[in-house]
Amino acid sequence: MNSKSEKRPVSEYYLSVRQPYAWAIIAGIKDVENRSWPTKIRGRIFIHAGKNRTGLDDGIDDLRKKGVRKLPKEQDMAFGAIIGSVEIVDCVKNHGSKWFTKGGSGFLLEKARKLKAPVAMKANAKMQRVPSGVLKKIQSLNQ
């Protein structure tokens, strides 16, 4: 991202994450999101639950291996929607969290908030701005 776009309020950004990891972030369980690229963005961003269900069973197995016992059923997870927000407090190359994967960048996450209702949206894998129409819908549905 260019420095001009990084000056915008971070609450306008989203990061798309596959389920069940998006759920784990918003539940306050997963405190690091790993990416192959770093970010300078700090502050609150939205979490988008990806539409693709590929790897869902493997993700559930991974969560169980990491000690997560109470998981939602697939039909109770949102896909292809903004489901909440979280604060990015740092971006690191190494961290002691069980969620950190070596070889990339770890976005350190805190203060997850679940939306009252998911808001459907098409998304990209990179961090992007939330379209203004979707922001308005999030605000109207989640007041």
mmCIF file of C-alpha atoms in Angstrom:
data_model
loop_
_atom_site.group_PDB
_atom_site.id
_atom_site.type_symbol
_atom_site.label_atom_id
_atom_site.label_comp_id
_atom_site.label_asym_id
_atom_site.label_seq_id
_atom_site.Cartn_x
_atom_site.Cartn_y
_atom_site.Cartn_z
ATOM 1 C CA MET A 1 0.000 0.000 0.000
ATOM 2 C CA ASN A 2 1.204 3.464 -0.633
ATOM 3 C CA SER A 3 1.752 5.907 2.187
ATOM 4 C CA LYS A 4 -1.198 8.014 1.043
ATOM 5 C CA SER A 5 -3.667 5.159 1.600
ATOM 6 C CA GLU A 6 -2.072 4.260 4.950
ATOM 7 C CA LYS A 7 -3.071 7.681 6.297
ATOM 8 C CA ARG A 8 -6.762 6.779 5.963
ATOM 9 C CA PRO A 9 -8.608 5.627 9.114
ATOM 10 C CA VAL A 10 -7.792 1.955 9.659
ATOM 11 C CA SER A 11 -11.398 1.174 10.522
ATOM 12 C CA GLU A 12 -11.975 1.364 6.777
ATOM 13 C CA TYR A 13 -9.672 -1.611 6.100
ATOM 14 C CA TYR A 14 -10.451 -5.310 6.066
ATOM 15 C CA LEU A 15 -8.404 -8.484 5.973
ATOM 16 C CA SER A 16 -9.902 -11.632 4.481
ATOM 17 C CA VAL A 17 -9.211 -14.799 6.485
ATOM 18 C CA ARG A 18 -10.391 -18.349 5.789
ATOM 19 C CA GLN A 19 -12.736 -20.074 8.186
ATOM 20 C CA PRO A 20 -12.382 -21.371 10.865
ATOM 21 C CA TYR A 21 -9.493 -18.959 11.504
ATOM 22 C CA ALA A 22 -11.670 -15.870 10.979
ATOM 23 C CA TRP A 23 -14.010 -17.197 13.673
ATOM 24 C CA ALA A 24 -11.022 -17.881 15.989
ATOM 25 C CA ILE A 25 -9.775 -14.294 15.550
ATOM 26 C CA ILE A 26 -13.161 -12.746 16.314
ATOM 27 C CA ALA A 27 -13.658 -15.130 19.258
ATOM 28 C CA GLY A 28 -10.413 -13.725 20.702
ATOM 29 C CA ILE A 29 -8.672 -17.104 20.466
ATOM 30 C CA LYS A 30 -6.217 -16.512 17.601
ATOM 31 C CA ASP A 31 -3.877 -13.630 18.477
ATOM 32 C CA VAL A 32 -1.636 -13.705 15.378
ATOM 33 C CA GLU A 33 -2.543 -13.684 11.682
ATOM 34 C CA ASN A 34 0.309 -14.824 9.434
ATOM 35 C CA ARG A 35 0.956 -13.331 6.019
ATOM 36 C CA SER A 36 3.804 -13.475 3.522
ATOM 37 C CA TRP A 37 3.899 -9.670 3.540
ATOM 38 C CA PRO A 38 4.295 -7.106 6.338
ATOM 39 C CA THR A 39 1.982 -4.198 7.114
ATOM 40 C CA LYS A 40 2.513 -0.764 8.643
ATOM 41 C CA ILE A 41 -1.183 -0.487 9.487
ATOM 42 C CA ARG A 42 -2.006 -0.353 13.192
ATOM 43 C CA GLY A 43 -5.381 -0.016 14.823
ATOM 44 C CA ARG A 44 -8.831 -1.462 14.213
ATOM 45 C CA ILE A 45 -9.591 -3.331 10.982
ATOM 46 C CA PHE A 46 -12.488 -5.522 9.904
ATOM 47 C CA ILE A 47 -12.148 -9.289 9.548
ATOM 48 C CA HIS A 48 -13.733 -10.822 6.460
ATOM 49 C CA ALA A 49 -14.508 -14.547 6.557
ATOM 50 C CA GLY A 50 -13.513 -15.929 3.171
ATOM 51 C CA LYS A 51 -16.094 -17.545 0.918
ATOM 52 C CA ASN A 52 -13.954 -20.584 0.069
ATOM 53 C CA ARG A 53 -14.577 -23.652 2.235
ATOM 54 C CA THR A 54 -11.498 -25.495 0.959
ATOM 55 C CA GLY A 55 -9.364 -26.569 3.910
ATOM 56 C CA LEU A 56 -12.136 -26.050 6.488
ATOM 57 C CA ASP A 57 -11.743 -29.553 7.964
ATOM 58 C CA ASP A 58 -7.950 -29.152 8.127
ATOM 59 C CA GLY A 59 -8.404 -25.792 9.850
ATOM 60 C CA ILE A 60 -10.755 -27.307 12.415
ATOM 61 C CA ASP A 61 -8.211 -30.088 13.065
ATOM 62 C CA ASP A 62 -5.483 -27.447 13.467
ATOM 63 C CA LEU A 63 -7.576 -25.499 15.992
ATOM 64 C CA ARG A 64 -8.216 -28.693 17.977
ATOM 65 C CA LYS A 65 -4.481 -29.530 17.970
ATOM 66 C CA LYS A 66 -3.840 -26.062 19.393
ATOM 67 C CA GLY A 67 -6.255 -26.688 22.258
ATOM 68 C CA VAL A 68 -9.481 -25.113 20.995
ATOM 69 C CA ARG A 69 -12.281 -27.379 22.207
ATOM 70 C CA LYS A 70 -15.503 -25.467 21.600
ATOM 71 C CA LEU A 71 -15.888 -24.857 17.877
ATOM 72 C CA PRO A 72 -18.957 -23.703 15.965
ATOM 73 C CA LYS A 73 -20.592 -26.026 13.453
ATOM 74 C CA GLU A 74 -19.971 -25.215 9.786
ATOM 75 C CA GLN A 75 -23.569 -24.041 9.349
ATOM 76 C CA ASP A 76 -23.046 -21.555 12.192
ATOM 77 C CA MET A 77 -19.979 -19.941 10.556
ATOM 78 C CA ALA A 78 -20.320 -17.024 8.175
ATOM 79 C CA PHE A 79 -18.611 -17.242 4.779
ATOM 80 C CA GLY A 80 -18.040 -14.375 2.336
ATOM 81 C CA ALA A 81 -18.841 -11.706 4.918
ATOM 82 C CA ILE A 82 -17.402 -9.165 7.350
ATOM 83 C CA ILE A 83 -17.869 -10.804 10.774
ATOM 84 C CA GLY A 84 -16.129 -8.443 13.177
ATOM 85 C CA SER A 85 -13.127 -6.275 13.856
ATOM 86 C CA VAL A 86 -9.805 -6.491 15.663
ATOM 87 C CA GLU A 87 -6.883 -4.213 16.454
ATOM 88 C CA ILE A 88 -3.518 -4.791 14.796
ATOM 89 C CA VAL A 89 -1.009 -3.770 17.466
ATOM 90 C CA ASP A 90 2.212 -4.835 15.712
ATOM 91 C CA CYS A 91 3.703 -6.735 12.789
ATOM 92 C CA VAL A 92 6.562 -9.072 13.703
ATOM 93 C CA LYS A 93 8.987 -11.556 12.157
ATOM 94 C CA ASN A 94 9.099 -13.737 15.272
ATOM 95 C CA HIS A 95 6.709 -14.374 18.149
ATOM 96 C CA GLY A 96 6.084 -16.934 20.892
ATOM 97 C CA SER A 97 2.367 -17.398 20.150
ATOM 98 C CA LYS A 98 1.279 -20.890 19.112
ATOM 99 C CA TRP A 99 -0.438 -19.175 16.184
ATOM 100 C CA PHE A 100 2.765 -17.661 14.770
ATOM 101 C CA THR A 101 4.270 -19.373 11.696
ATOM 102 C CA LYS A 102 7.933 -18.721 10.901
ATOM 103 C CA GLY A 103 8.925 -17.408 7.510
ATOM 104 C CA GLY A 104 6.544 -14.519 7.098
ATOM 105 C CA SER A 105 4.995 -11.648 9.006
ATOM 106 C CA GLY A 106 2.742 -12.013 12.011
ATOM 107 C CA PHE A 107 0.057 -9.409 12.615
ATOM 108 C CA LEU A 108 -0.424 -9.241 16.402
ATOM 109 C CA LEU A 109 -4.129 -8.958 17.183
ATOM 110 C CA GLU A 110 -6.052 -7.706 20.219
ATOM 111 C CA LYS A 111 -9.527 -6.554 21.279
ATOM 112 C CA ALA A 112 -11.660 -8.593 18.889
ATOM 113 C CA ARG A 113 -15.277 -7.515 18.442
ATOM 114 C CA LYS A 114 -17.972 -9.597 16.766
ATOM 115 C CA LEU A 115 -20.559 -7.788 14.643
ATOM 116 C CA LYS A 116 -24.191 -8.276 15.632
ATOM 117 C CA ALA A 117 -24.804 -9.580 12.114
ATOM 118 C CA PRO A 118 -22.378 -10.591 9.327
ATOM 119 C CA VAL A 119 -22.309 -8.308 6.284
ATOM 120 C CA ALA A 120 -21.844 -10.049 2.922
ATOM 121 C CA MET A 121 -18.992 -8.781 0.781
ATOM 122 C CA LYS A 122 -16.691 -10.016 -1.971
ATOM 123 C CA ALA A 123 -13.055 -9.732 -0.930
ATOM 124 C CA ASN A 124 -9.403 -9.975 -1.947
ATOM 125 C CA ALA A 125 -6.588 -11.656 -0.001
ATOM 126 C CA LYS A 126 -4.596 -8.450 0.573
ATOM 127 C CA MET A 127 -5.593 -5.794 3.068
ATOM 128 C CA GLN A 128 -8.000 -3.482 1.286
ATOM 129 C CA ARG A 129 -10.425 -0.667 2.018
ATOM 130 C CA VAL A 130 -14.001 -1.664 2.753
ATOM 131 C CA PRO A 131 -16.319 -0.285 0.036
ATOM 132 C CA SER A 132 -18.346 2.677 1.341
ATOM 133 C CA GLY A 133 -21.669 0.911 0.733
ATOM 134 C CA VAL A 134 -20.545 -2.027 2.883
ATOM 135 C CA LEU A 135 -19.361 0.342 5.654
ATOM 136 C CA LYS A 136 -22.801 1.964 5.699
ATOM 137 C CA LYS A 137 -24.459 -1.465 5.903
ATOM 138 C CA ILE A 138 -22.160 -2.513 8.785
ATOM 139 C CA GLN A 139 -23.063 0.663 10.655
ATOM 140 C CA SER A 140 -26.810 0.313 10.082
ATOM 141 C CA LEU A 141 -27.013 -3.402 10.960
ATOM 142 C CA ASN A 142 -24.697 -3.328 13.945
ATOM 143 C CA GLN A 143 -25.701 -0.317 15.994
#
